[in-house]
Amino acid sequence: TRTQVAVIGAGPAGLTTANLLRQRGVDCVVLEAQSREFIEQRPRAGFLEEWAVRELERRGLAGRLLQQAGQHGAFEFRFAARRHTVRYAELTGHHHFVYPQQELVTDLVAAYADGSAGDIRFGVRDVRLHDLTGDSPSVTYTDPHTGQSHRVECAYIAGCDGARGVSRRHIPAHESVFASHDYGIGWLALLVEAPPSADGVVFGIHPRGFAAHMARTPQITRFYLQCPPGDDPANWSHERVWQELHTRLAVPGAPITEGRIVERQVLDMHNYVVEPMSYGRLHLAGDSAHLVAPIGAKGMNLALHDAFLLSAALTAQLRHGDGARLAGYSADCLRRVWQYQEFSQWFADVLHGATHADPFHARMAEARLQRLLSSPAAATAFCELYIGKL
Ligand code: APR
């Protein structure tokens, strides 16, 4: 097969890139390791920032999203048995749209594959990238049904294959910096069949550890519980989970509604950035280039930001022979990436502060929180980052 852009991975980054390339008359092929059914059901992130929704809307990709997504403009801290609401939409004019990632993925696959007859191949195995520094790179993969090897020849490769993908590993170590940070903290991520217990997001700061509540749909709620890194989810029985959630999150007059736990998984909180995000004809986008621990719901928004920039840059190059945007692609993405990384780190320190072994560190976290809750200027600066209004 010959195409202009080979897109590896059909997550938010890859599918948005592919849709926008096709809209602008650039030919592409998407290669995805999983099946269509699998990616349309895989629960991941769920909060889209308003700037990202407006850009999807401009491109005709937000139809169902705008009909179905709930809007959030406030969240709540709970600590010392009290509630403190932060109304970020009032301070910034921007909202979050609550739309599960698998719903967005479903819409984007439909728009690309069904709506515009785009070429997407599911279940591919052994994806490898070739000749990245030459003029005619290619991607090979094995067809799962026939066992045959295929080659996609292209002009550019969009490496959108997520945190565990293969694209990033094709960049030689001496050609990029891998900057990373490990929090040394685990989060037990839970999906629960229960209606939300509050309108929006609740962050519980507690000496037993951080806990969070995130409304997803009228039937499904996400919860997080701070736990040791690498903890075994089997250590978290139904009883223990609910006991900890009540202890860390419930306050008088605002109970937590229980339900069946349909997913429990331990995330080791860490961040990384690959810099630059480009190597020869390969350009990374989304989690393949940078991971932000799920503090403040930044991952999916950054994936979309990259995809908007990459599709525009590739179009300028391939349709108009203008390479300036592609040359600046990595730096353009990384400005927002580093703002979000810094925000996540700052916020994580506040959220985890109550359990910090070092009392100095713990008191600093408390001071930050007090300032955020008492100074409108500090709150506005925080909220602009929280909603991604940069
Ligand atoms: N070949 C082809 N596809 C692959 C390969 C591979 N070797 N490895 C992974 N993939 C696919 C995955 O199955 C997935 O569908 O690449 C896709 C990557 O999608 P995401 O992981 O969703 O990453 P991205 O599009 O960057 O979106 C980031 O995902 O992890 C969440 O919360 C995070 O919201 C953020 C978003």
CSV table of C-alpha atoms and ligand atoms in Angstrom, one decimal:
chain,number,residue,atom,x,y,z
A,1,THR,CA,0.0,0.0,0.0
A,2,ARG,CA,1.1,3.6,-0.7
A,3,THR,CA,-0.3,6.5,1.2
A,4,GLN,CA,0.8,10.0,2.4
A,5,VAL,CA,0.6,9.4,6.2
A,6,ALA,CA,0.7,6.2,8.1
A,7,VAL,CA,-1.0,6.7,11.5
A,8,ILE,CA,-0.1,4.2,14.1
A,9,GLY,CA,-2.8,3.8,16.9
A,10,ALA,CA,-6.5,4.6,16.9
A,11,GLY,CA,-6.9,6.4,20.2
A,12,PRO,CA,-8.0,10.1,20.4
A,13,ALA,CA,-4.6,11.3,19.0
A,14,GLY,CA,-4.5,8.9,16.0
A,15,LEU,CA,-8.2,9.1,15.1
A,16,THR,CA,-8.3,12.9,15.3
A,17,THR,CA,-5.2,13.3,13.2
A,18,ALA,CA,-6.6,10.9,10.6
A,19,ASN,CA,-10.0,12.6,10.5
A,20,LEU,CA,-8.5,16.0,10.0
A,21,LEU,CA,-6.0,14.9,7.4
A,22,ARG,CA,-8.8,13.3,5.4
A,23,GLN,CA,-11.0,16.4,5.7
A,24,ARG,CA,-8.1,18.4,4.2
A,25,GLY,CA,-7.5,16.0,1.4
A,26,VAL,CA,-4.5,14.2,2.7
A,27,ASP,CA,-4.4,10.4,2.3
A,28,CYS,CA,-3.7,8.2,5.3
A,29,VAL,CA,-3.9,4.7,6.6
A,30,VAL,CA,-4.5,3.9,10.3
A,31,LEU,CA,-3.0,0.8,11.9
A,32,GLU,CA,-4.5,-0.3,15.2
A,33,ALA,CA,-3.4,-3.3,17.3
A,34,GLN,CA,-6.8,-3.9,18.9
A,35,SER,CA,-10.3,-4.6,17.3
A,36,ARG,CA,-12.9,-1.9,16.6
A,37,GLU,CA,-15.2,-3.4,19.3
A,38,PHE,CA,-12.4,-3.3,21.9
A,39,ILE,CA,-11.4,0.3,21.4
A,40,GLU,CA,-15.1,1.4,21.3
A,41,GLN,CA,-15.5,-0.1,24.8
A,42,ARG,CA,-12.2,0.5,26.6
A,43,PRO,CA,-12.9,2.9,29.5
A,44,ARG,CA,-10.2,5.5,29.9
A,45,ALA,CA,-10.3,9.3,30.5
A,46,GLY,CA,-13.5,11.3,30.4
A,47,PHE,CA,-13.0,15.1,30.7
A,48,LEU,CA,-12.6,17.4,27.7
A,49,GLU,CA,-11.5,21.0,28.1
A,50,GLU,CA,-13.7,23.6,26.4
A,51,TRP,CA,-11.0,24.8,23.9
A,52,ALA,CA,-10.6,21.2,22.7
A,53,VAL,CA,-14.4,20.7,22.3
A,54,ARG,CA,-14.7,23.9,20.3
A,55,GLU,CA,-12.0,22.8,18.0
A,56,LEU,CA,-13.6,19.4,17.5
A,57,GLU,CA,-16.9,21.3,16.9
A,58,ARG,CA,-15.3,23.5,14.2
A,59,ARG,CA,-14.2,20.4,12.4
A,60,GLY,CA,-17.6,18.8,12.6
A,61,LEU,CA,-16.5,16.1,15.0
A,62,ALA,CA,-18.5,17.1,18.1
A,63,GLY,CA,-22.1,16.4,17.1
A,64,ARG,CA,-23.0,13.6,19.5
A,65,LEU,CA,-20.6,15.0,22.1
A,66,LEU,CA,-22.4,18.3,22.3
A,67,GLN,CA,-25.8,16.5,22.6
A,68,GLN,CA,-24.8,14.1,25.3
A,69,ALA,CA,-21.9,15.4,27.3
A,70,GLY,CA,-22.6,17.0,30.7
A,71,GLN,CA,-20.8,20.2,31.5
A,72,HIS,CA,-18.9,20.9,34.7
A,73,GLY,CA,-17.8,24.2,35.9
A,74,ALA,CA,-17.0,23.5,39.5
A,75,PHE,CA,-15.3,21.0,41.7
A,76,GLU,CA,-15.0,20.4,45.4
A,77,PHE,CA,-12.2,19.8,47.9
A,78,ARG,CA,-13.1,17.9,51.0
A,79,PHE,CA,-10.9,17.9,54.0
A,80,ALA,CA,-11.2,18.1,57.7
A,81,ALA,CA,-14.9,17.1,57.3
A,82,ARG,CA,-15.7,20.2,55.3
A,83,ARG,CA,-16.5,21.0,51.7
A,84,HIS,CA,-14.9,23.8,49.7
A,85,THR,CA,-16.2,24.5,46.2
A,86,VAL,CA,-14.0,26.0,43.5
A,87,ARG,CA,-16.2,27.5,40.7
A,88,TYR,CA,-13.7,27.5,37.8
A,89,ALA,CA,-16.2,28.3,35.1
A,90,GLU,CA,-17.1,31.5,36.9
A,91,LEU,CA,-13.4,32.5,37.1
A,92,THR,CA,-12.4,31.5,33.6
A,93,GLY,CA,-15.6,31.3,31.4
A,94,HIS,CA,-14.6,27.8,30.4
A,95,HIS,CA,-16.2,24.4,31.3
A,96,HIS,CA,-15.3,20.7,31.1
A,97,PHE,CA,-17.4,18.4,28.9
A,98,VAL,CA,-17.8,15.0,30.5
A,99,TYR,CA,-17.7,12.5,27.7
A,100,PRO,CA,-16.1,9.1,28.2
A,101,GLN,CA,-13.1,8.6,26.0
A,102,GLN,CA,-14.6,5.4,24.4
A,103,GLU,CA,-17.6,7.5,23.2
A,104,LEU,CA,-15.3,10.0,21.6
A,105,VAL,CA,-13.3,7.1,20.0
A,106,THR,CA,-16.6,5.6,18.8
A,107,ASP,CA,-17.6,8.9,17.1
A,108,LEU,CA,-14.1,9.4,15.6
A,109,VAL,CA,-13.9,5.9,14.1
A,110,ALA,CA,-17.4,6.3,12.7
A,111,ALA,CA,-16.6,9.7,11.1
A,112,TYR,CA,-13.4,8.3,9.6
A,113,ALA,CA,-14.2,4.8,8.6
A,114,ASP,CA,-17.9,5.0,7.9
A,115,GLY,CA,-18.4,8.7,7.2
A,116,SER,CA,-15.4,9.2,4.9
A,117,ALA,CA,-14.5,5.6,3.9
A,118,GLY,CA,-11.1,6.1,5.5
A,119,ASP,CA,-8.6,3.2,5.5
A,120,ILE,CA,-8.2,1.7,9.0
A,121,ARG,CA,-6.8,-1.7,9.7
A,122,PHE,CA,-7.6,-3.4,13.1
A,123,GLY,CA,-5.8,-6.1,14.9
A,124,VAL,CA,-2.4,-5.5,13.3
A,125,ARG,CA,0.6,-7.3,14.8
A,126,ASP,CA,4.4,-6.7,14.8
A,127,VAL,CA,4.2,-3.1,13.8
A,128,ARG,CA,7.7,-1.8,12.8
A,129,LEU,CA,8.9,1.5,11.4
A,130,HIS,CA,11.5,1.8,8.7
A,131,ASP,CA,13.8,4.4,7.1
A,132,LEU,CA,12.7,7.2,9.3
A,133,THR,CA,15.5,9.5,8.3
A,134,GLY,CA,15.1,9.0,4.5
A,135,ASP,CA,12.5,10.3,2.0
A,136,SER,CA,10.5,7.2,1.8
A,137,PRO,CA,9.7,5.7,5.3
A,138,SER,CA,7.4,2.8,5.7
A,139,VAL,CA,5.6,0.7,8.3
A,140,THR,CA,5.3,-3.1,8.2
A,141,TYR,CA,2.8,-5.2,10.1
A,142,THR,CA,1.4,-8.7,10.2
A,143,ASP,CA,-2.2,-9.3,9.2
A,144,PRO,CA,-3.8,-11.2,12.0
A,145,HIS,CA,-6.1,-13.2,9.7
A,146,THR,CA,-3.7,-14.4,7.0
A,147,GLY,CA,-0.4,-14.2,9.0
A,148,GLN,CA,1.0,-12.3,6.0
A,149,SER,CA,3.4,-9.4,6.3
A,150,HIS,CA,2.3,-6.0,4.8
A,151,ARG,CA,4.2,-2.8,4.1
A,152,VAL,CA,2.6,0.7,4.1
A,153,GLU,CA,4.9,3.1,2.2
A,154,CYS,CA,4.3,6.7,3.1
A,155,ALA,CA,5.8,10.2,3.3
A,156,TYR,CA,5.3,10.7,7.1
A,157,ILE,CA,4.4,8.6,10.1
A,158,ALA,CA,2.2,9.8,13.0
A,159,GLY,CA,3.2,7.7,16.0
A,160,CYS,CA,-0.1,7.8,18.1
A,161,ASP,CA,0.2,4.4,19.7
A,162,GLY,CA,0.0,5.5,23.3
A,163,ALA,CA,2.2,4.9,26.4
A,164,ARG,CA,3.0,1.3,25.5
A,165,GLY,CA,3.4,1.8,21.8
A,166,VAL,CA,6.3,0.9,19.6
A,167,SER,CA,6.8,4.2,17.7
A,168,ARG,CA,8.7,6.0,20.4
A,169,ARG,CA,11.2,3.1,20.7
A,170,HIS,CA,12.3,3.8,17.1
A,171,ILE,CA,13.9,7.1,18.1
A,172,PRO,CA,17.6,6.4,19.0
A,173,ALA,CA,18.3,7.2,22.6
A,174,HIS,CA,20.9,9.9,21.7
A,175,GLU,CA,18.4,11.7,19.5
A,176,SER,CA,16.0,12.6,22.2
A,177,VAL,CA,15.7,13.3,25.9
A,178,PHE,CA,13.3,11.1,27.9
A,179,ALA,CA,12.4,13.3,30.9
A,180,SER,CA,10.4,11.5,33.6
A,181,HIS,CA,9.1,11.8,37.1
A,182,ASP,CA,7.9,9.0,39.4
A,183,TYR,CA,5.6,10.1,42.3
A,184,GLY,CA,6.2,6.9,44.2
A,185,ILE,CA,2.5,6.8,44.8
A,186,GLY,CA,-0.2,4.4,43.5
A,187,TRP,CA,-3.8,5.2,42.7
A,188,LEU,CA,-6.4,2.5,42.8
A,189,ALA,CA,-8.7,3.4,39.9
A,190,LEU,CA,-12.3,2.2,40.3
A,191,LEU,CA,-15.2,2.2,37.9
A,192,VAL,CA,-18.5,1.7,39.8
A,193,GLU,CA,-22.0,1.1,38.8
A,194,ALA,CA,-23.5,3.9,40.8
A,195,PRO,CA,-24.9,7.3,40.1
A,196,PRO,CA,-22.6,10.2,41.0
A,197,SER,CA,-22.6,11.3,44.6
A,198,ALA,CA,-21.9,14.9,43.8
A,199,ASP,CA,-22.4,17.2,40.8
A,200,GLY,CA,-18.8,17.3,39.8
A,201,VAL,CA,-15.4,16.2,40.8
A,202,VAL,CA,-14.6,15.8,44.4
A,203,PHE,CA,-11.0,15.8,45.7
A,204,GLY,CA,-10.7,14.3,49.2
A,205,ILE,CA,-7.5,15.2,51.1
A,206,HIS,CA,-7.1,13.0,54.1
A,207,PRO,CA,-4.4,11.7,56.4
A,208,ARG,CA,-5.2,8.1,55.3
A,209,GLY,CA,-4.5,9.2,51.7
A,210,PHE,CA,-6.1,11.1,48.8
A,211,ALA,CA,-9.4,10.0,47.3
A,212,ALA,CA,-11.4,11.3,44.3
A,213,HIS,CA,-14.9,11.1,42.9
A,214,MET,CA,-15.6,11.8,39.2
A,215,ALA,CA,-19.0,11.8,37.8
A,216,ARG,CA,-19.1,10.0,34.4
A,217,THR,CA,-22.6,9.1,33.4
A,218,PRO,CA,-25.9,8.9,35.3
A,219,GLN,CA,-25.1,5.2,35.9
A,220,ILE,CA,-21.3,5.1,36.2
A,221,THR,CA,-18.9,6.9,38.5
A,222,ARG,CA,-15.1,6.8,38.7
A,223,PHE,CA,-13.3,6.8,42.1
A,224,TYR,CA,-9.6,6.9,43.0
A,225,LEU,CA,-7.9,5.9,46.2
A,226,GLN,CA,-4.3,6.6,47.0
A,227,CYS,CA,-2.5,3.4,47.7
A,228,PRO,CA,1.1,2.0,47.7
A,229,PRO,CA,2.7,1.9,44.2
A,230,GLY,CA,2.4,-1.6,42.7
A,231,ASP,CA,-0.3,-2.6,45.2
A,232,ASP,CA,-2.3,-5.6,44.2
A,233,PRO,CA,-5.9,-4.7,43.3
A,234,ALA,CA,-6.9,-8.0,45.0
A,235,ASN,CA,-6.0,-6.4,48.3
A,236,TRP,CA,-9.0,-4.1,47.8
A,237,SER,CA,-12.1,-6.0,48.7
A,238,HIS,CA,-15.5,-4.5,48.2
A,239,GLU,CA,-15.8,-3.8,51.9
A,240,ARG,CA,-12.4,-2.2,52.2
A,241,VAL,CA,-12.9,0.1,49.1
A,242,TRP,CA,-16.2,1.4,50.5
A,243,GLN,CA,-14.9,1.9,54.0
A,244,GLU,CA,-12.0,3.9,52.7
A,245,LEU,CA,-14.1,6.0,50.3
A,246,HIS,CA,-16.6,6.8,53.0
A,247,THR,CA,-13.7,7.7,55.4
A,248,ARG,CA,-11.8,9.9,53.0
A,249,LEU,CA,-14.6,11.5,51.0
A,250,ALA,CA,-17.9,11.6,52.9
A,251,VAL,CA,-18.7,14.7,54.9
A,252,PRO,CA,-21.8,15.3,56.9
A,253,GLY,CA,-24.8,15.9,54.6
A,254,ALA,CA,-22.9,14.6,51.5
A,255,PRO,CA,-22.7,10.8,51.6
A,256,ILE,CA,-21.1,8.5,48.9
A,257,THR,CA,-23.4,6.2,47.0
A,258,GLU,CA,-22.1,2.6,46.8
A,259,GLY,CA,-22.4,0.3,43.8
A,260,ARG,CA,-20.9,-2.7,42.1
A,261,ILE,CA,-17.2,-2.3,41.3
A,262,VAL,CA,-16.8,-3.2,37.7
A,263,GLU,CA,-13.1,-2.3,37.3
A,264,ARG,CA,-10.2,-2.0,39.8
A,265,GLN,CA,-6.7,-1.3,38.6
A,266,VAL,CA,-3.6,0.2,40.3
A,267,LEU,CA,-1.9,3.0,38.5
A,268,ASP,CA,1.6,3.9,39.4
A,269,MET,CA,1.6,7.6,39.2
A,270,HIS,CA,4.3,8.9,36.8
A,271,ASN,CA,4.9,11.4,34.1
A,272,TYR,CA,7.2,11.5,31.1
A,273,VAL,CA,8.0,13.6,28.1
A,274,VAL,CA,10.0,12.7,25.0
A,275,GLU,CA,11.7,15.7,23.6
A,276,PRO,CA,11.7,16.5,20.7
A,277,MET,CA,8.6,14.7,19.7
A,278,SER,CA,9.9,14.3,16.1
A,279,TYR,CA,12.6,12.2,14.5
A,280,GLY,CA,13.1,12.3,10.8
A,281,ARG,CA,9.7,11.5,9.2
A,282,LEU,CA,8.2,10.3,12.5
A,283,HIS,CA,6.1,12.6,14.6
A,284,LEU,CA,4.7,11.4,17.9
A,285,ALA,CA,1.4,12.6,19.3
A,286,GLY,CA,-0.5,11.9,22.5
A,287,ASP,CA,0.6,9.4,25.2
A,288,SER,CA,3.3,8.0,23.0
A,289,ALA,CA,5.2,11.3,23.4
A,290,HIS,CA,4.1,12.4,26.9
A,291,LEU,CA,2.2,10.9,29.8
A,292,VAL,CA,0.6,13.0,32.6
A,293,ALA,CA,-0.6,11.1,35.6
A,294,PRO,CA,-4.4,11.4,35.7
A,295,ILE,CA,-4.4,14.4,38.0
A,296,GLY,CA,-6.6,17.0,36.5
A,297,ALA,CA,-7.6,14.9,33.4
A,298,LYS,CA,-4.9,16.2,31.1
A,299,GLY,CA,-4.0,13.2,28.9
A,300,MET,CA,-6.9,13.1,26.4
A,301,ASN,CA,-6.8,16.9,26.0
A,302,LEU,CA,-3.1,16.9,25.2
A,303,ALA,CA,-3.6,14.1,22.8
A,304,LEU,CA,-6.2,16.3,20.9
A,305,HIS,CA,-3.9,19.3,21.1
A,306,ASP,CA,-1.1,17.4,19.4
A,307,ALA,CA,-3.5,16.0,16.8
A,308,PHE,CA,-4.8,19.5,15.9
A,309,LEU,CA,-1.2,20.7,15.4
A,310,LEU,CA,0.1,17.6,13.6
A,311,SER,CA,-2.8,17.4,11.1
A,312,ALA,CA,-2.4,21.1,10.3
A,313,ALA,CA,1.4,20.8,10.0
A,314,LEU,CA,1.3,17.7,7.8
A,315,THR,CA,-1.4,19.3,5.6
A,316,ALA,CA,0.8,22.4,5.1
A,317,GLN,CA,3.7,20.2,4.1
A,318,LEU,CA,1.9,17.7,1.9
A,319,ARG,CA,-0.6,20.1,0.2
A,320,HIS,CA,1.4,23.3,0.0
A,321,GLY,CA,5.0,22.3,0.4
A,322,ASP,CA,5.3,24.5,3.5
A,323,GLY,CA,7.4,22.7,6.1
A,324,ALA,CA,7.5,25.5,8.8
A,325,ARG,CA,4.7,24.1,10.9
A,326,LEU,CA,6.1,20.6,10.8
A,327,ALA,CA,9.5,21.9,11.8
A,328,GLY,CA,7.9,23.7,14.8
A,329,TYR,CA,5.5,20.9,15.6
A,330,SER,CA,7.4,19.5,18.6
A,331,ALA,CA,8.0,22.9,20.2
A,332,ASP,CA,4.4,24.0,19.6
A,333,CYS,CA,3.1,20.9,21.4
A,334,LEU,CA,5.6,21.0,24.2
A,335,ARG,CA,4.6,24.5,25.4
A,336,ARG,CA,1.3,23.2,26.5
A,337,VAL,CA,2.7,19.8,27.6
A,338,TRP,CA,5.1,21.4,30.1
A,339,GLN,CA,2.5,23.8,31.4
A,340,TYR,CA,0.3,20.7,32.1
A,341,GLN,CA,3.2,18.7,33.6
A,342,GLU,CA,4.0,21.5,36.0
A,343,PHE,CA,0.4,21.9,36.9
A,344,SER,CA,-0.1,18.2,37.6
A,345,GLN,CA,3.0,18.1,39.7
A,346,TRP,CA,1.9,21.1,41.8
A,347,PHE,CA,-1.6,19.8,42.2
A,348,ALA,CA,-0.4,16.3,43.1
A,349,ASP,CA,1.7,17.7,45.9
A,350,VAL,CA,-1.4,19.4,47.3
A,351,LEU,CA,-3.5,16.3,47.0
A,352,HIS,CA,-1.0,13.9,48.5
A,353,GLY,CA,0.4,16.4,51.0
A,354,ALA,CA,-1.6,15.1,54.0
A,355,THR,CA,0.2,11.7,53.8
A,356,HIS,CA,3.7,13.1,53.2
A,357,ALA,CA,6.2,11.5,55.6
A,358,ASP,CA,8.1,14.7,55.9
A,359,PRO,CA,6.1,17.2,58.0
A,360,PHE,CA,7.7,20.2,56.3
A,361,HIS,CA,6.4,19.0,52.9
A,362,ALA,CA,3.0,18.2,54.4
A,363,ARG,CA,2.6,21.7,55.8
A,364,MET,CA,3.7,23.3,52.5
A,365,ALA,CA,0.9,21.5,50.8
A,366,GLU,CA,-1.5,22.8,53.3
A,367,ALA,CA,-0.3,26.3,52.8
A,368,ARG,CA,-0.8,26.0,49.1
A,369,LEU,CA,-4.3,24.9,49.6
A,370,GLN,CA,-5.1,27.7,52.0
A,371,ARG,CA,-3.8,30.2,49.5
A,372,LEU,CA,-5.8,28.7,46.7
A,373,LEU,CA,-9.0,28.9,48.8
A,374,SER,CA,-8.4,32.4,50.2
A,375,SER,CA,-7.0,34.4,47.3
A,376,PRO,CA,-9.2,35.1,44.2
A,377,ALA,CA,-6.0,35.8,42.2
A,378,ALA,CA,-4.4,32.5,43.2
A,379,ALA,CA,-7.7,30.7,42.5
A,380,THR,CA,-7.9,32.3,39.0
A,381,ALA,CA,-4.3,31.4,38.1
A,382,PHE,CA,-5.0,27.8,39.3
A,383,CYS,CA,-8.3,27.5,37.5
A,384,GLU,CA,-6.9,28.7,34.1
A,385,LEU,CA,-4.4,25.8,34.3
A,386,TYR,CA,-7.1,23.4,35.6
A,387,ILE,CA,-9.3,24.1,32.5
A,388,GLY,CA,-6.4,24.5,30.1
A,389,LYS,CA,-7.0,28.1,29.3
A,390,LEU,CA,-3.5,29.1,28.4
B,1,APR,N1,0.5,-0.9,16.9
B,1,APR,C1,-0.7,-0.3,16.6
B,1,APR,N2,-1.5,0.2,17.5
B,1,APR,C2,-1.1,0.2,18.8
B,1,APR,C3,0.2,-0.3,19.1
B,1,APR,C4,1.0,-0.9,18.1
B,1,APR,N3,2.2,-1.4,18.4
B,1,APR,N4,0.4,-0.1,20.5
B,1,APR,C5,-0.7,0.5,20.9
B,1,APR,N5,-1.6,0.7,19.9
B,1,APR,C6,-2.9,1.3,20.0
B,1,APR,C7,-3.7,1.1,21.2
B,1,APR,O1,-4.4,-0.1,21.1
B,1,APR,C8,-4.6,2.3,21.3
B,1,APR,O2,-5.8,2.1,20.6
B,1,APR,O3,-2.7,2.7,20.0
B,1,APR,C9,-3.8,3.4,20.6
B,1,APR,C10,-3.3,4.5,21.5
B,1,APR,O4,-4.4,5.2,22.1
B,1,APR,P1,-4.4,5.8,23.5
B,1,APR,O5,-3.6,4.9,24.5
B,1,APR,O6,-5.8,6.2,23.8
B,1,APR,O7,-3.4,7.1,23.4
B,1,APR,P2,-3.7,8.6,22.8
B,1,APR,O8,-4.5,8.5,21.5
B,1,APR,O9,-2.4,9.2,22.8
B,1,APR,O10,-4.7,9.2,23.8
B,1,APR,C11,-4.3,9.6,25.1
B,1,APR,O11,-5.4,7.9,26.3
B,1,APR,O12,-4.3,6.8,28.0
B,1,APR,C12,-5.4,7.7,27.7
B,1,APR,O13,-5.9,9.0,29.4
B,1,APR,C13,-5.1,8.9,28.3
B,1,APR,O14,-6.8,10.3,27.6
B,1,APR,C14,-5.5,9.9,27.3
B,1,APR,C15,-5.4,9.3,26.0
